[in-house]
Amino acid sequence: MGGLRDELLIQDILRLKRDKSVYIIAHYYQREEIQALADFVGDSYAMAIAAKNSPHDIILVAGVDFMAETAAVLCPDKIVLTPEPEATCPMASNISVNDVLCYKKKYPESIVVCYVNTPAEVKAVSDICCTSSNAAKILQKLPDNAKVFFIPDQYLGSYLAGKLGRHIDVFSASCPTHASISEEHLLQLKEQFPDAKVLVHPECYPEIVALADYVGSTKGILDYATQSESKIFIIGTECGILYSLGNNNPDKTFILASEELICPNMKSITLDKVFYSLQYLQTRVVVPEEIRAKAAIALERMIEYAS
Ligand code: 13P
Ligand code: SF4
């Protein structure tokens, strides 16, 4: 964390948050100073539920665009703010409405399952949404013979197909941050730390997932490490999670599977931007009502199937 300037900024942020009754929801990949001042920190699914249950009418989402959009879609009567509208997710930006409509035209009976890492307009043409924490549960509830198109993460899609033993058509996008883990380096780390459990996000390459003791969402990784008897872990997801892992487990050691596990978009949200966002109640996330209403169907269906 920074020095005196940051400390004063944090005090100002906490004052503005209180005076304007703003609920701050952050993702585990946020800078630690942002996680520390948030009212709620969670994975994508927990963030969506936290937005729905927000005790205040103004929500600031410290996360990438699809996270803020999800809150705006689920909470039409609330004001949703993003401190950095340019904080995008390259995986989510890689799929378009046309990609889905082309597939649907070819296979009109198919079910389109969209990962939450998608723009709202893509959710609006999908049948059901999911996150990494509930994707398997949701897919298991779909008819066995249904033709499923999973978008946009090819690695999460193929991981789910293998885990559930069913064919799933997948789109071809992926996460550049999780792609930084190399099999060679992970094998070296496993050799160097033979007692370490390997915990990875399903956005990783299949050869990385194959070497893991646990595969799950950011919250899943945190829960696994917290409940485990093991004292040392190799972590295959973005570095921001080390803050919550360390807070929950001060007696355990966490080693990142790659030094490049940094999502620049997540890290583009800073204390200064949060301060500005609260001060001017900017930038408001607005999803056109026609798209919002349709995207809400896919998201509400996710919540129904996941619970
Ligand atoms: P989680 O839902 O597991 O937090 O993942 C979000 C994400 O963007 C992973 O890269
Ligand atoms: Fe998107 Fe990857 Fe960043 Fe997650 S870590 S927000 S999938 S770019």
Coordinates of C-alpha atoms and ligand atoms in Angstrom, one line a residue:
M1 CA 0.0 0.0 0.0
G2 CA 1.1 3.6 -0.5
G3 CA 2.1 6.3 1.9
L4 CA 0.4 9.3 3.5
R5 CA -1.3 10.5 0.3
D6 CA -3.0 7.1 -0.1
E7 CA -4.0 7.0 3.6
L8 CA -5.7 10.5 3.2
L9 CA -7.3 9.4 0.0
I10 CA -8.7 6.3 1.7
Q11 CA -10.2 8.5 4.5
D12 CA -11.8 10.7 1.8
I13 CA -13.2 7.7 0.0
L14 CA -14.7 6.2 3.2
R15 CA -16.2 9.6 4.1
L16 CA -17.8 10.0 0.6
K17 CA -19.0 6.4 0.6
R18 CA -20.7 7.0 4.0
D19 CA -22.1 10.5 3.2
K20 CA -23.5 9.4 -0.2
S21 CA -24.6 5.9 1.0
V22 CA -22.6 4.0 -1.7
Y23 CA -22.2 0.2 -1.5
I24 CA -18.8 -0.8 -2.9
I25 CA -18.5 -4.3 -4.4
A26 CA -15.0 -5.5 -5.5
H27 CA -13.5 -8.5 -7.2
Y28 CA -10.7 -10.5 -5.7
Y29 CA -8.4 -9.3 -8.5
Q30 CA -8.6 -5.7 -7.4
R31 CA -5.6 -3.9 -5.9
E32 CA -5.4 -4.8 -2.2
E33 CA -6.2 -1.2 -1.1
I34 CA -9.4 -1.4 -3.1
Q35 CA -10.4 -4.8 -1.6
A36 CA -9.6 -3.4 1.8
L37 CA -12.1 -0.5 1.6
A38 CA -14.9 -2.4 -0.2
D39 CA -18.1 -3.4 1.6
F40 CA -18.1 -6.7 -0.2
V41 CA -15.4 -8.7 -2.0
G42 CA -16.3 -11.8 -4.0
D43 CA -16.2 -13.8 -7.2
S44 CA -18.3 -12.9 -10.2
Y45 CA -21.4 -14.8 -8.9
A46 CA -21.2 -13.5 -5.4
M47 CA -20.7 -9.9 -6.7
A48 CA -23.9 -10.3 -8.7
I49 CA -25.9 -11.5 -5.7
A50 CA -24.3 -8.8 -3.5
A51 CA -25.5 -6.1 -6.0
K52 CA -29.0 -7.5 -5.9
N53 CA -28.9 -7.4 -2.1
S54 CA -27.3 -4.0 -1.9
P55 CA -28.5 -2.1 1.2
H56 CA -28.0 1.2 -0.7
D57 CA -29.3 2.6 -4.0
I58 CA -25.9 3.5 -5.3
I59 CA -23.5 0.7 -6.1
L60 CA -19.9 1.2 -7.1
V61 CA -18.4 -1.9 -8.8
A62 CA -14.7 -2.3 -8.6
G63 CA -14.2 -4.8 -11.4
V64 CA -14.2 -5.1 -15.1
D65 CA -17.0 -3.9 -17.4
F66 CA -19.1 -7.1 -17.5
M67 CA -19.2 -7.1 -13.7
A68 CA -20.6 -3.6 -13.5
E69 CA -23.0 -4.3 -16.4
T70 CA -24.2 -7.4 -14.6
A71 CA -25.0 -5.3 -11.5
A72 CA -26.8 -2.7 -13.7
V73 CA -28.8 -5.5 -15.5
L74 CA -29.9 -7.1 -12.2
C75 CA -30.6 -3.8 -10.4
P76 CA -32.5 -1.5 -12.8
D77 CA -33.7 0.7 -10.0
K78 CA -30.2 1.4 -8.6
I79 CA -27.4 3.6 -9.8
V80 CA -24.4 1.5 -10.7
L81 CA -21.0 3.3 -11.0
T82 CA -17.7 2.2 -12.5
P83 CA -14.6 4.0 -11.6
E84 CA -13.0 3.1 -14.9
P85 CA -15.3 2.5 -17.9
E86 CA -12.2 1.4 -20.0
A87 CA -11.6 -1.6 -17.7
T88 CA -12.7 -4.2 -20.1
C89 CA -12.2 -8.0 -20.2
P90 CA -10.5 -9.0 -23.5
M91 CA -12.2 -12.4 -23.4
A92 CA -15.6 -10.9 -23.0
S93 CA -14.9 -8.4 -25.8
N94 CA -14.0 -11.2 -28.2
I95 CA -17.5 -12.4 -28.8
S96 CA -20.3 -10.6 -30.6
V97 CA -24.0 -10.9 -30.9
N98 CA -23.5 -12.0 -34.5
D99 CA -21.3 -15.0 -33.4
V100 CA -24.3 -16.2 -31.3
L101 CA -26.9 -15.5 -33.9
C102 CA -24.9 -17.3 -36.6
Y103 CA -24.7 -20.4 -34.4
K104 CA -28.4 -20.2 -33.5
K105 CA -29.3 -20.0 -37.2
K106 CA -27.5 -23.2 -37.8
Y107 CA -28.7 -25.0 -34.7
P108 CA -32.0 -23.3 -33.7
E109 CA -32.7 -26.0 -31.0
S110 CA -29.4 -25.4 -29.3
I111 CA -29.0 -23.9 -25.8
V112 CA -26.5 -21.0 -25.6
V113 CA -24.8 -21.0 -22.2
C114 CA -22.9 -17.7 -21.7
Y115 CA -20.1 -17.3 -19.2
V116 CA -20.7 -14.1 -17.2
N117 CA -17.6 -12.7 -19.0
T118 CA -19.7 -11.5 -21.9
P119 CA -21.2 -8.1 -22.9
A120 CA -24.8 -7.5 -21.9
E121 CA -26.0 -7.6 -25.5
V122 CA -24.5 -11.1 -25.8
K123 CA -26.2 -12.2 -22.6
A124 CA -29.4 -10.9 -24.2
V125 CA -29.2 -13.4 -27.0
S126 CA -28.2 -16.3 -24.8
D127 CA -30.4 -18.7 -23.0
I128 CA -28.7 -18.9 -19.6
C129 CA -25.7 -17.3 -18.0
C130 CA -23.2 -19.0 -15.6
T131 CA -20.0 -18.2 -13.7
S132 CA -17.1 -20.5 -13.0
S133 CA -18.6 -21.2 -9.6
N134 CA -21.9 -22.6 -10.9
A135 CA -21.3 -23.6 -14.5
A136 CA -21.1 -27.4 -13.8
K137 CA -24.3 -27.3 -11.7
I138 CA -26.2 -25.4 -14.4
L139 CA -25.1 -27.6 -17.2
Q140 CA -26.1 -30.7 -15.3
K141 CA -29.6 -29.3 -15.1
L142 CA -29.9 -29.0 -18.9
P143 CA -31.5 -31.9 -20.8
D144 CA -28.9 -34.7 -21.6
N145 CA -29.6 -34.6 -25.3
A146 CA -29.5 -30.8 -25.6
K147 CA -27.0 -29.3 -28.0
V148 CA -25.1 -26.8 -25.9
F149 CA -23.0 -23.9 -27.2
F150 CA -20.7 -22.6 -24.4
I151 CA -19.4 -19.0 -25.0
P152 CA -16.9 -17.4 -25.0
D153 CA -14.2 -19.3 -22.9
Q154 CA -13.0 -22.3 -24.8
Y155 CA -11.0 -23.6 -21.9
L156 CA -13.8 -23.4 -19.3
G157 CA -16.1 -24.9 -21.9
S158 CA -13.8 -27.9 -22.6
Y159 CA -13.1 -28.4 -18.9
L160 CA -16.8 -28.6 -18.3
A161 CA -17.3 -31.0 -21.2
G162 CA -14.6 -33.3 -19.7
K163 CA -15.9 -33.1 -16.2
L164 CA -19.5 -33.7 -17.1
G165 CA -18.7 -36.3 -19.9
R166 CA -20.9 -34.6 -22.4
H167 CA -20.3 -32.9 -25.8
I168 CA -20.3 -29.1 -25.7
D169 CA -19.6 -26.8 -28.6
V170 CA -17.3 -24.0 -27.5
F171 CA -16.5 -20.6 -28.8
S172 CA -12.8 -19.9 -29.2
A173 CA -12.0 -17.0 -26.9
S174 CA -9.8 -17.2 -23.8
C175 CA -8.1 -15.2 -21.0
P176 CA -4.7 -13.8 -21.8
T177 CA -3.8 -13.4 -18.1
H178 CA -4.4 -17.1 -17.3
A179 CA -2.6 -18.1 -20.5
S180 CA 0.7 -16.9 -18.8
I181 CA 1.0 -20.1 -16.9
S182 CA 3.3 -22.5 -18.7
E183 CA 3.2 -26.3 -18.1
E184 CA 7.0 -26.4 -17.8
H185 CA 7.1 -23.7 -15.1
L186 CA 4.3 -25.3 -13.1
L187 CA 6.1 -28.7 -13.3
Q188 CA 9.2 -27.0 -12.0
L189 CA 7.3 -25.5 -9.1
K190 CA 5.7 -28.8 -8.2
E191 CA 9.1 -30.4 -8.1
Q192 CA 10.5 -27.5 -6.0
F193 CA 7.5 -27.6 -3.5
P194 CA 6.4 -31.2 -3.5
D195 CA 4.0 -30.7 -0.6
A196 CA 2.2 -27.8 -2.3
K197 CA -1.4 -28.2 -3.5
V198 CA -2.1 -26.7 -6.9
L199 CA -5.2 -24.6 -7.1
V200 CA -6.2 -23.2 -10.5
H201 CA -9.0 -21.3 -12.2
P202 CA -10.7 -23.2 -15.1
E203 CA -9.8 -20.4 -17.5
C204 CA -6.2 -21.9 -17.5
Y205 CA -5.0 -24.1 -20.4
P206 CA -6.1 -27.7 -20.1
E207 CA -2.6 -29.0 -19.5
I208 CA -2.5 -26.7 -16.4
V209 CA -5.9 -27.8 -15.2
A210 CA -4.7 -31.4 -15.6
L211 CA -1.9 -30.8 -13.1
A212 CA -4.2 -29.2 -10.4
D213 CA -5.5 -30.6 -7.1
Y214 CA -8.4 -28.2 -7.3
V215 CA -10.1 -26.3 -10.1
G216 CA -12.6 -23.6 -9.3
S217 CA -13.7 -20.0 -9.2
T218 CA -11.7 -17.4 -7.2
K219 CA -14.0 -17.9 -4.2
G220 CA -13.7 -21.7 -4.6
I221 CA -9.9 -21.4 -4.5
L222 CA -10.1 -19.2 -1.4
D223 CA -12.4 -21.6 0.4
Y224 CA -10.3 -24.6 -0.6
A225 CA -7.1 -23.1 0.7
T226 CA -8.8 -21.9 3.9
Q227 CA -10.3 -25.3 4.7
S228 CA -7.3 -27.4 3.6
E229 CA -4.9 -29.0 6.1
S230 CA -2.0 -28.2 3.7
K231 CA 0.3 -25.3 4.5
I232 CA 1.6 -24.5 1.0
F233 CA -0.2 -23.8 -2.3
I234 CA 0.6 -23.0 -5.9
I235 CA -2.0 -20.6 -7.1
G236 CA -3.1 -20.5 -10.8
T237 CA -5.1 -17.3 -11.0
E238 CA -4.7 -13.5 -10.9
C239 CA -2.3 -12.2 -8.3
G240 CA -5.0 -10.0 -6.6
I241 CA -6.4 -13.1 -4.9
L242 CA -3.2 -13.3 -2.8
Y243 CA -4.5 -10.5 -0.6
S244 CA -7.6 -12.4 0.5
L245 CA -5.7 -15.7 0.6
G246 CA -3.2 -14.2 3.0
N247 CA -5.8 -12.4 5.1
N248 CA -7.7 -15.7 5.7
N249 CA -4.6 -17.8 6.1
P250 CA -1.8 -16.0 7.7
D251 CA 0.0 -19.2 8.6
K252 CA 0.0 -20.6 5.0
T253 CA 2.3 -20.0 2.0
F254 CA 1.0 -19.1 -1.4
I255 CA 3.2 -19.2 -4.6
L256 CA 1.9 -17.8 -7.9
A257 CA 2.1 -20.2 -10.8
S258 CA 3.4 -17.4 -13.0
E259 CA 4.8 -13.9 -12.3
E260 CA 2.6 -12.6 -15.1
L261 CA -0.7 -13.4 -13.5
I262 CA -1.7 -9.7 -13.6
C263 CA -4.9 -8.6 -15.3
P264 CA -4.1 -5.0 -16.4
N265 CA -7.8 -4.1 -16.7
M266 CA -8.5 -5.1 -13.1
K267 CA -5.5 -3.2 -12.0
S268 CA -6.5 -0.1 -13.9
I269 CA -8.9 0.8 -11.1
T270 CA -7.0 2.9 -8.6
L271 CA -7.8 4.8 -5.4
D272 CA -7.8 8.1 -7.4
K273 CA -10.5 6.7 -9.8
V274 CA -12.6 5.4 -6.9
F275 CA -12.4 8.8 -5.2
Y276 CA -13.4 10.6 -8.4
S277 CA -16.2 8.2 -9.1
L278 CA -17.7 8.7 -5.6
Q279 CA -17.1 12.5 -5.7
Y280 CA -19.0 13.0 -9.0
L281 CA -21.1 9.9 -9.1
Q282 CA -19.4 8.9 -12.4
T283 CA -19.4 6.9 -14.6
R284 CA -22.9 5.6 -14.5
V285 CA -23.3 2.2 -16.2
V286 CA -26.4 2.3 -18.3
V287 CA -27.6 -0.7 -20.3
P288 CA -30.4 0.1 -22.9
E289 CA -33.7 -1.3 -21.5
E290 CA -34.4 -3.6 -24.5
I291 CA -31.0 -5.3 -23.9
R292 CA -31.2 -5.1 -20.1
A293 CA -34.6 -6.9 -19.9
K294 CA -33.4 -9.8 -22.2
A295 CA -30.0 -10.1 -20.4
A296 CA -31.8 -10.2 -17.1
I297 CA -33.6 -13.3 -18.2
A298 CA -30.3 -15.2 -18.7
L299 CA -28.9 -13.9 -15.4
E300 CA -32.0 -14.5 -13.3
R301 CA -32.2 -18.0 -14.8
M302 CA -28.6 -18.6 -13.7
I303 CA -29.5 -17.5 -10.1
E304 CA -32.5 -19.9 -10.2
Y305 CA -30.5 -22.9 -11.5
A306 CA -27.5 -22.2 -9.3
S307 CA -29.5 -22.1 -6.0
Ligands
13P1 P1 -14.5 -15.6 -10.9 O1 -15.9 -15.6 -11.1 O2 -14.0 -17.0 -10.5 O3 -14.1 -14.6 -9.8 O4 -13.7 -15.3 -12.2 C1 -13.8 -14.1 -12.8 C2 -12.7 -13.9 -13.8 O5 -12.7 -13.0 -14.6 C3 -11.6 -14.8 -13.8 O6 -10.7 -14.4 -14.7
SF4_2 FE1 -11.0 -11.1 -18.2 FE2 -8.9 -12.7 -17.7 FE3 -9.0 -10.3 -16.6 FE4 -10.6 -12.3 -15.8 S1 -8.4 -12.2 -15.6 S2 -11.2 -10.2 -16.2 S3 -11.0 -13.3 -17.8 S4 -8.9 -10.7 -18.8

